[in-house]
GROMACS .gro file of C-alpha atoms in nm:
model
  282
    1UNK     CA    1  13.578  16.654  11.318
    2UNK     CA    2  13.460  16.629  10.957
    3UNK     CA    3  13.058  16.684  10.993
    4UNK     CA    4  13.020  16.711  10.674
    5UNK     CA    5  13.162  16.377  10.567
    6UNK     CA    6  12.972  16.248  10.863
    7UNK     CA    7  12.622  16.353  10.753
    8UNK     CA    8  12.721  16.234  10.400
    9UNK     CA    9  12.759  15.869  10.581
   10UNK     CA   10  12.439  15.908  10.764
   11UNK     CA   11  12.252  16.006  10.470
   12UNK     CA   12  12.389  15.696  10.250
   13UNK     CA   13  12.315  15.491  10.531
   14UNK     CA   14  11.963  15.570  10.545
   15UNK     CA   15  11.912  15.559  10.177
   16UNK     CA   16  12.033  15.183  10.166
   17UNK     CA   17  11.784  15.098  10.446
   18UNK     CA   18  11.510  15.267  10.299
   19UNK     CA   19  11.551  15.089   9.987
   20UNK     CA   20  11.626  14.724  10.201
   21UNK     CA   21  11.277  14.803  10.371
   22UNK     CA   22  11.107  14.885  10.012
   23UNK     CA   23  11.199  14.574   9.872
   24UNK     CA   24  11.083  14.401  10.156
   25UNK     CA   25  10.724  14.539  10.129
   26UNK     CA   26  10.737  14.501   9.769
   27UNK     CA   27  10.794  14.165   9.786
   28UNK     CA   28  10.577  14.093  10.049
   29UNK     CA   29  10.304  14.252   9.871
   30UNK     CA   30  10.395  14.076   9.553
   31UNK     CA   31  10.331  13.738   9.718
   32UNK     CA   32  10.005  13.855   9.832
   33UNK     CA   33   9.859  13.957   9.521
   34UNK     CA   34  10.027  13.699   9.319
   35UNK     CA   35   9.854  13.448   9.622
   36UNK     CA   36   9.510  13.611   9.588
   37UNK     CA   37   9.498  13.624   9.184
   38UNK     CA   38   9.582  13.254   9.222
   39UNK     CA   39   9.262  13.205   9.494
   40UNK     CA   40   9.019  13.385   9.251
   41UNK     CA   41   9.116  13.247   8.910
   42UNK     CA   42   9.240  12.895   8.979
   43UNK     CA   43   8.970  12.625   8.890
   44UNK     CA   44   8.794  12.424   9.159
   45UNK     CA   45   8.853  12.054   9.092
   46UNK     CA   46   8.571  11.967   9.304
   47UNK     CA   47   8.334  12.225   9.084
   48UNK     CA   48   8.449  12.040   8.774
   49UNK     CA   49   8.422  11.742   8.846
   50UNK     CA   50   8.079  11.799   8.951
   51UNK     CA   51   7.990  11.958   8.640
   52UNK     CA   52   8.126  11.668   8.443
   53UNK     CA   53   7.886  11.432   8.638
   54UNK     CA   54   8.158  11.215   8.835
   55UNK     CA   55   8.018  11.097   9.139
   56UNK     CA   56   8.207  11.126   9.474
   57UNK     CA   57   7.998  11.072   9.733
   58UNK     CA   58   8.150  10.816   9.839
   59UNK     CA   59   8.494  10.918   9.836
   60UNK     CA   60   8.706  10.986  10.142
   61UNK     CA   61   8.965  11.266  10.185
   62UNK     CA   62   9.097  11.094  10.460
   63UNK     CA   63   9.486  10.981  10.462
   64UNK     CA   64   9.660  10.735  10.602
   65UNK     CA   65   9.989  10.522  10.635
   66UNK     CA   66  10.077  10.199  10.485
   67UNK     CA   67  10.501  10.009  10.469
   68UNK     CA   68  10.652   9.902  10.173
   69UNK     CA   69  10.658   9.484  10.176
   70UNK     CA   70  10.824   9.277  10.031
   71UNK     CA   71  10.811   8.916   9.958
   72UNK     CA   72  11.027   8.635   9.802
   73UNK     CA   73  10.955   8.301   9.655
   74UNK     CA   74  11.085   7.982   9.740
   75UNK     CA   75  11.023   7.844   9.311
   76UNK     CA   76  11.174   7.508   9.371
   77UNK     CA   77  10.970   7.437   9.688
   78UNK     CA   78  10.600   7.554   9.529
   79UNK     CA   79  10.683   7.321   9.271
   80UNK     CA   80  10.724   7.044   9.501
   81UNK     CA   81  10.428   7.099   9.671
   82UNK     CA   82  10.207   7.177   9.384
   83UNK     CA   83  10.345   6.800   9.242
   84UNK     CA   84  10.144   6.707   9.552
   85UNK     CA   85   9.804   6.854   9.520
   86UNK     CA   86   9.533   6.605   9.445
   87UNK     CA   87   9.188   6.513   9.273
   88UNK     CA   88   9.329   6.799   8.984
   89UNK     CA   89   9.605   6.842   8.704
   90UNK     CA   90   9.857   7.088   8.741
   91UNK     CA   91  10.110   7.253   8.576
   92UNK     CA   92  10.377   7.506   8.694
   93UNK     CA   93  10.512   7.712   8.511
   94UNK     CA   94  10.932   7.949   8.517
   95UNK     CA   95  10.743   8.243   8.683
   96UNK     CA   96  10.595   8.020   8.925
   97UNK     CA   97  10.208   8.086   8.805
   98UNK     CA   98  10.041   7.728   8.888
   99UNK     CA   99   9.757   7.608   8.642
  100UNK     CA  100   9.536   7.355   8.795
  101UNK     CA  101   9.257   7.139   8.625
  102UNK     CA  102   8.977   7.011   8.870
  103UNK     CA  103   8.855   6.650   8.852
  104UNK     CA  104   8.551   6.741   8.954
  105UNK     CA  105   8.393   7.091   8.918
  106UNK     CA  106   8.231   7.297   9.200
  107UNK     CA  107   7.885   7.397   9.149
  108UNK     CA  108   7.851   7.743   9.282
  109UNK     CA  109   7.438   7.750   9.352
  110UNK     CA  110   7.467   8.140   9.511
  111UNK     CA  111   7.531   8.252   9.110
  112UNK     CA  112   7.202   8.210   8.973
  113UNK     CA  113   7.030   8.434   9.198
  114UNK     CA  114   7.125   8.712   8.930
  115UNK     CA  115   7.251   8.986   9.238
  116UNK     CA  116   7.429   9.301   9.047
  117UNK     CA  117   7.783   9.266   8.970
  118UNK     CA  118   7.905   9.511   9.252
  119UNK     CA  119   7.739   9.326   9.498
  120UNK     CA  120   7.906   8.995   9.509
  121UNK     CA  121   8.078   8.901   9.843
  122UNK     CA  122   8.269   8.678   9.990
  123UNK     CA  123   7.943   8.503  10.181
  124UNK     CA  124   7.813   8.386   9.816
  125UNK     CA  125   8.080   8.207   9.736
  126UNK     CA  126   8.062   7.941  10.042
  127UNK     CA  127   8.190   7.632   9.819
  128UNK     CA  128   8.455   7.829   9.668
  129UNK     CA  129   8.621   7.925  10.000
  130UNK     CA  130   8.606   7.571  10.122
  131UNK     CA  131   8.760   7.451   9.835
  132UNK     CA  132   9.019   7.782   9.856
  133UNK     CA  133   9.083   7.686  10.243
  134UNK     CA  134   9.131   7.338  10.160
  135UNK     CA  135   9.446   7.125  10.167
  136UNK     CA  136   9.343   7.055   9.791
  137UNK     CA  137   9.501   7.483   9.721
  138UNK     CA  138   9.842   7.588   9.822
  139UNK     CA  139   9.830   7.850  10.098
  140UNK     CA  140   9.458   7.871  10.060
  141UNK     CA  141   9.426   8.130  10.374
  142UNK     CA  142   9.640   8.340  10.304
  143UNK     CA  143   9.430   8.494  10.007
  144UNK     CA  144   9.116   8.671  10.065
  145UNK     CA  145   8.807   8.755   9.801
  146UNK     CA  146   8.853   9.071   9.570
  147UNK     CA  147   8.558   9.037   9.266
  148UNK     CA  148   8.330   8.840   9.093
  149UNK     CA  149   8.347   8.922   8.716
  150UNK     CA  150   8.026   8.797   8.499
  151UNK     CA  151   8.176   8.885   8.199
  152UNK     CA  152   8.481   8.701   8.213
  153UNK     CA  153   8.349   8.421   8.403
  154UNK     CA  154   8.611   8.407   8.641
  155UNK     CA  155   8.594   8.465   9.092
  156UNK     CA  156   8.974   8.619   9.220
  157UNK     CA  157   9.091   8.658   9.533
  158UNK     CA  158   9.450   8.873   9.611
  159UNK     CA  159   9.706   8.779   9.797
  160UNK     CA  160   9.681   8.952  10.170
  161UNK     CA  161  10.004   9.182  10.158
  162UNK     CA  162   9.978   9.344  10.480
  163UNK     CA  163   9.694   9.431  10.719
  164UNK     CA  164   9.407   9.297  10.500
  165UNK     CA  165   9.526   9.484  10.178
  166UNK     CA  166   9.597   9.242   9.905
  167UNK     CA  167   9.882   9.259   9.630
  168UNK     CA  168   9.678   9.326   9.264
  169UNK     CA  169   9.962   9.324   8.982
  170UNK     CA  170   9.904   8.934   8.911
  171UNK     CA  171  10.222   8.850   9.167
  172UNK     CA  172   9.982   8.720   9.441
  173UNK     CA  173   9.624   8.630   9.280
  174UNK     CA  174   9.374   8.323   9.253
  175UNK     CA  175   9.150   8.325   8.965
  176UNK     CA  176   8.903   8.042   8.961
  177UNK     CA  177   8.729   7.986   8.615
  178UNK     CA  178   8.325   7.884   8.562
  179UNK     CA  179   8.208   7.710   8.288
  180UNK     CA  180   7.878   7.731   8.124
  181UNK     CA  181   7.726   7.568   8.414
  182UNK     CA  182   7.857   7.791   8.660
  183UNK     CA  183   8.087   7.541   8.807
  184UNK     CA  184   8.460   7.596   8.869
  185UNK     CA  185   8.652   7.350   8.659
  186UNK     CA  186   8.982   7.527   8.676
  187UNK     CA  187   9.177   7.804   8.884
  188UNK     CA  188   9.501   7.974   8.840
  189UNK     CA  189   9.740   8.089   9.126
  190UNK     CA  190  10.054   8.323   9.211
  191UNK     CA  191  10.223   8.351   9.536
  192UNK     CA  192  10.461   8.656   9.649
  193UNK     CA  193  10.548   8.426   9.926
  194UNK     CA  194  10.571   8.539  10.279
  195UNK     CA  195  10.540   8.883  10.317
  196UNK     CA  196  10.779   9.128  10.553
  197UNK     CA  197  10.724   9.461  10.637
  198UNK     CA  198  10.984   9.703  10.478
  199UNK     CA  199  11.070  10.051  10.721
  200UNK     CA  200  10.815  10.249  10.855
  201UNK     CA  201  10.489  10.370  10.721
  202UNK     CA  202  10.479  10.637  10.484
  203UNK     CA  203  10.201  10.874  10.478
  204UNK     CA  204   9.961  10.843  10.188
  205UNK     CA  205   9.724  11.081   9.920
  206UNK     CA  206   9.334  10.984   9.981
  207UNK     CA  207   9.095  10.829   9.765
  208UNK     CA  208   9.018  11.166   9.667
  209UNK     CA  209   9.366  11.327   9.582
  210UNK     CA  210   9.417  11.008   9.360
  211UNK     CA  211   9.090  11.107   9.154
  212UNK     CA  212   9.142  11.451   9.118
  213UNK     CA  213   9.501  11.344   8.973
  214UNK     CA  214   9.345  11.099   8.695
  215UNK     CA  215   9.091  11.410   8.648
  216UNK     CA  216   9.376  11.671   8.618
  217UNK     CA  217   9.559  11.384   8.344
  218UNK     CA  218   9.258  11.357   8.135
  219UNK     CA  219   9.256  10.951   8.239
  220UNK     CA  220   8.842  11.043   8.341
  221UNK     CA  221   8.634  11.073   8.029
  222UNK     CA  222   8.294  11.304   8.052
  223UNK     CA  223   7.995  11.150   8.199
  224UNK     CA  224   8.191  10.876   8.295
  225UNK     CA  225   8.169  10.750   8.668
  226UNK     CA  226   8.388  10.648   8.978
  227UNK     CA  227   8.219  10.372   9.124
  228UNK     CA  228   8.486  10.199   9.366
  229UNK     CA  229   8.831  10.288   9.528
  230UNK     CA  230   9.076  10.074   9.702
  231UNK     CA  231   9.434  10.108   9.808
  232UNK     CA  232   9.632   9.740   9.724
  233UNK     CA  233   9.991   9.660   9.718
  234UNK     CA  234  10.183   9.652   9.325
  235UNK     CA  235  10.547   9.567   9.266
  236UNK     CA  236  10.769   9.857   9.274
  237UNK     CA  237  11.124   9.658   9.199
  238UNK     CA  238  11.162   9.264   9.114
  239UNK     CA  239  11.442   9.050   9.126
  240UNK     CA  240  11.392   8.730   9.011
  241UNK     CA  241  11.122   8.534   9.267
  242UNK     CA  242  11.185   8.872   9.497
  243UNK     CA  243  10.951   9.128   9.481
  244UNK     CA  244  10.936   9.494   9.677
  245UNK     CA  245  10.529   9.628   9.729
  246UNK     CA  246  10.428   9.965   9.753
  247UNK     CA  247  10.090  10.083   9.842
  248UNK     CA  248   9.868  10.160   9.499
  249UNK     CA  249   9.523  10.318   9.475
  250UNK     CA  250   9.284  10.140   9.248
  251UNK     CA  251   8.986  10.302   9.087
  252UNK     CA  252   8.729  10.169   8.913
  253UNK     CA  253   8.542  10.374   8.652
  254UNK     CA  254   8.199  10.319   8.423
  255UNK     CA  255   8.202  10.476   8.100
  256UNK     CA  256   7.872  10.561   7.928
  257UNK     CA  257   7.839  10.255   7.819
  258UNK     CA  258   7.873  10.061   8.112
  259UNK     CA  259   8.242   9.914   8.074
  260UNK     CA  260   8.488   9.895   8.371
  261UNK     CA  261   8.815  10.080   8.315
  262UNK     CA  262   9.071  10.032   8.612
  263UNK     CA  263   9.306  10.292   8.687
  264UNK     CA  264   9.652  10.297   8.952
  265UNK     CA  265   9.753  10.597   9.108
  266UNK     CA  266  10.049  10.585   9.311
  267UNK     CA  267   9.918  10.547   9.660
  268UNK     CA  268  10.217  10.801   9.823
  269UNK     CA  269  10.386  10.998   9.570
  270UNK     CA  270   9.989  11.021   9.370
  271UNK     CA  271  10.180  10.957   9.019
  272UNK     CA  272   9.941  10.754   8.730
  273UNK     CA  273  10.081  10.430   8.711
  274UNK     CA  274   9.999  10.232   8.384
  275UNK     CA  275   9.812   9.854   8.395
  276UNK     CA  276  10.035   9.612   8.377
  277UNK     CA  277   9.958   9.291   8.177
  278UNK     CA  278  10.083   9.030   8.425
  279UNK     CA  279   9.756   9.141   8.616
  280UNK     CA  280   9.497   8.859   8.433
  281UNK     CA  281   9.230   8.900   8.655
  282UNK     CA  282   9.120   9.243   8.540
   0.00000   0.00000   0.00000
């Protein structure tokens, strides 16, 4: 027996093991550095958004699950019925947006009690939700209040997409108009039609992962201020009358001088999405 050639084996054996098990520390050791220099030099988000005077206080870091919708409109049928809406002039137009003039305005008395901007609900606008739930508006119900907007004179109400969320890109609003004597003479409708549920629910970023993405984009100017988020529904594919929904976060910032900037942050993948200009009642 060759004992020689033997302990040459052995010995070459061992040598490739010991290396095997040095890399393995190595890189084992590696990652943990590597993972603590990251813990102790990466910025904190939260600290700099705090130095930057952005208020979230209010901001949840909660997450949730919303479906895709989708919903498809019948154009030839909301024509026909909008031909029979009374006591108003209407007009229809190839996208299926419906313009209506009233006969007679609707004083809305609850405006001139001068209440701040952001704190408008649905209970002060009592003769504009009769009129909305009215067989005088197509598919009145199925739209629920959104904002009040001084500056542009107008009340809107979205579309309900799915479990009280409404759609916001301008597919599925009502915009009523006021006139200098705080009547609506006029209102201006879109319809997604009915809306189905598309696959299951997919898991969503929170109110607070969509910030910190517009803060990480530079889309959050200093000493300006987040002072409302909501999650909505905003058309990911169209064809023709047929639109496809997914689930968008809307934020709402004050600048230093008191303007409203809106922001969309993709409610599940957390990409920036930019306005688009079919949405008139921002």
């Amino acid at each position: 027996m060759d004992f020689r050639r033997i302990q040459y084996i052995l010995i070459v054996t061992f040598l490739i093991l010991d290396l095997f098990l040095l890399n393995i520390f190595v890189g084992k050791n590696s990652v943990y550095f590597l993972n603590d220099y990251n813990r102790s030099t990466a910025p904190s988000v939260q600290k700099e958004m705090n130095l930057e005077e952005l208020t979230e206080t209010s901001v949840s870091d909660e997450t949730g699950e919303l479906p895709f919708v989708a919903g498809q409109l019948d154009l030839e049928a909301w024509q026909e019925e909008a031909e029979k809406l009374t006591d108003q002039e209407v007009t229809v137009d190839s996208k299926g947006r419906l313009f209506s003039k009233l006969d007679r305005p609707i004083p809305v008395a609850s405006l001139q009690k001068g209440t701040a901007e952001d704190a408008w609900s649905v209970s002060d606008f009592k003769e504009v939700n009769d009129f909305k739930d009215s067989s005088q508006l197509l598919n009145g119900k199925d739209y629920q209040f959104a904002y009040y907007n001084p500056r542009k004179s107008t009340i809107t109400y979205y579309q309900e997409a799915y479990d009280g969320h409404g759609i916001i890109d301008g597919t599925g609003d009502l915009i009523f108009h006021l006139n200098d004597k705080q009547e609506v003479d006029a209102y201006e409708q879109s319809y997604a039609g009915e809306t189905q549920v598309q696959g299951e629910d997919r898991p969503l970023i929170s109110e607070k992962q969509a910030i910190e993405n517009l803060y990480l984009n530079d889309e959050i100017p200093n000493k300006a201020t987040v002072v409302k988020v909501k999650i909505g529904y905003r058309t990911s594919l169209a064809l023709d009358q047929l639109h496809m929904y997914k689930p968008i976060w809307t934020i709402y910032i004050r600048h230093s001088d008191d303007e409203i900037e809106t922001e969309y942050v993709d409610g599940i993948n957390g990409t920036i999405i930019q306005p688009q200009t079919t949405n008139t009642g921002t």
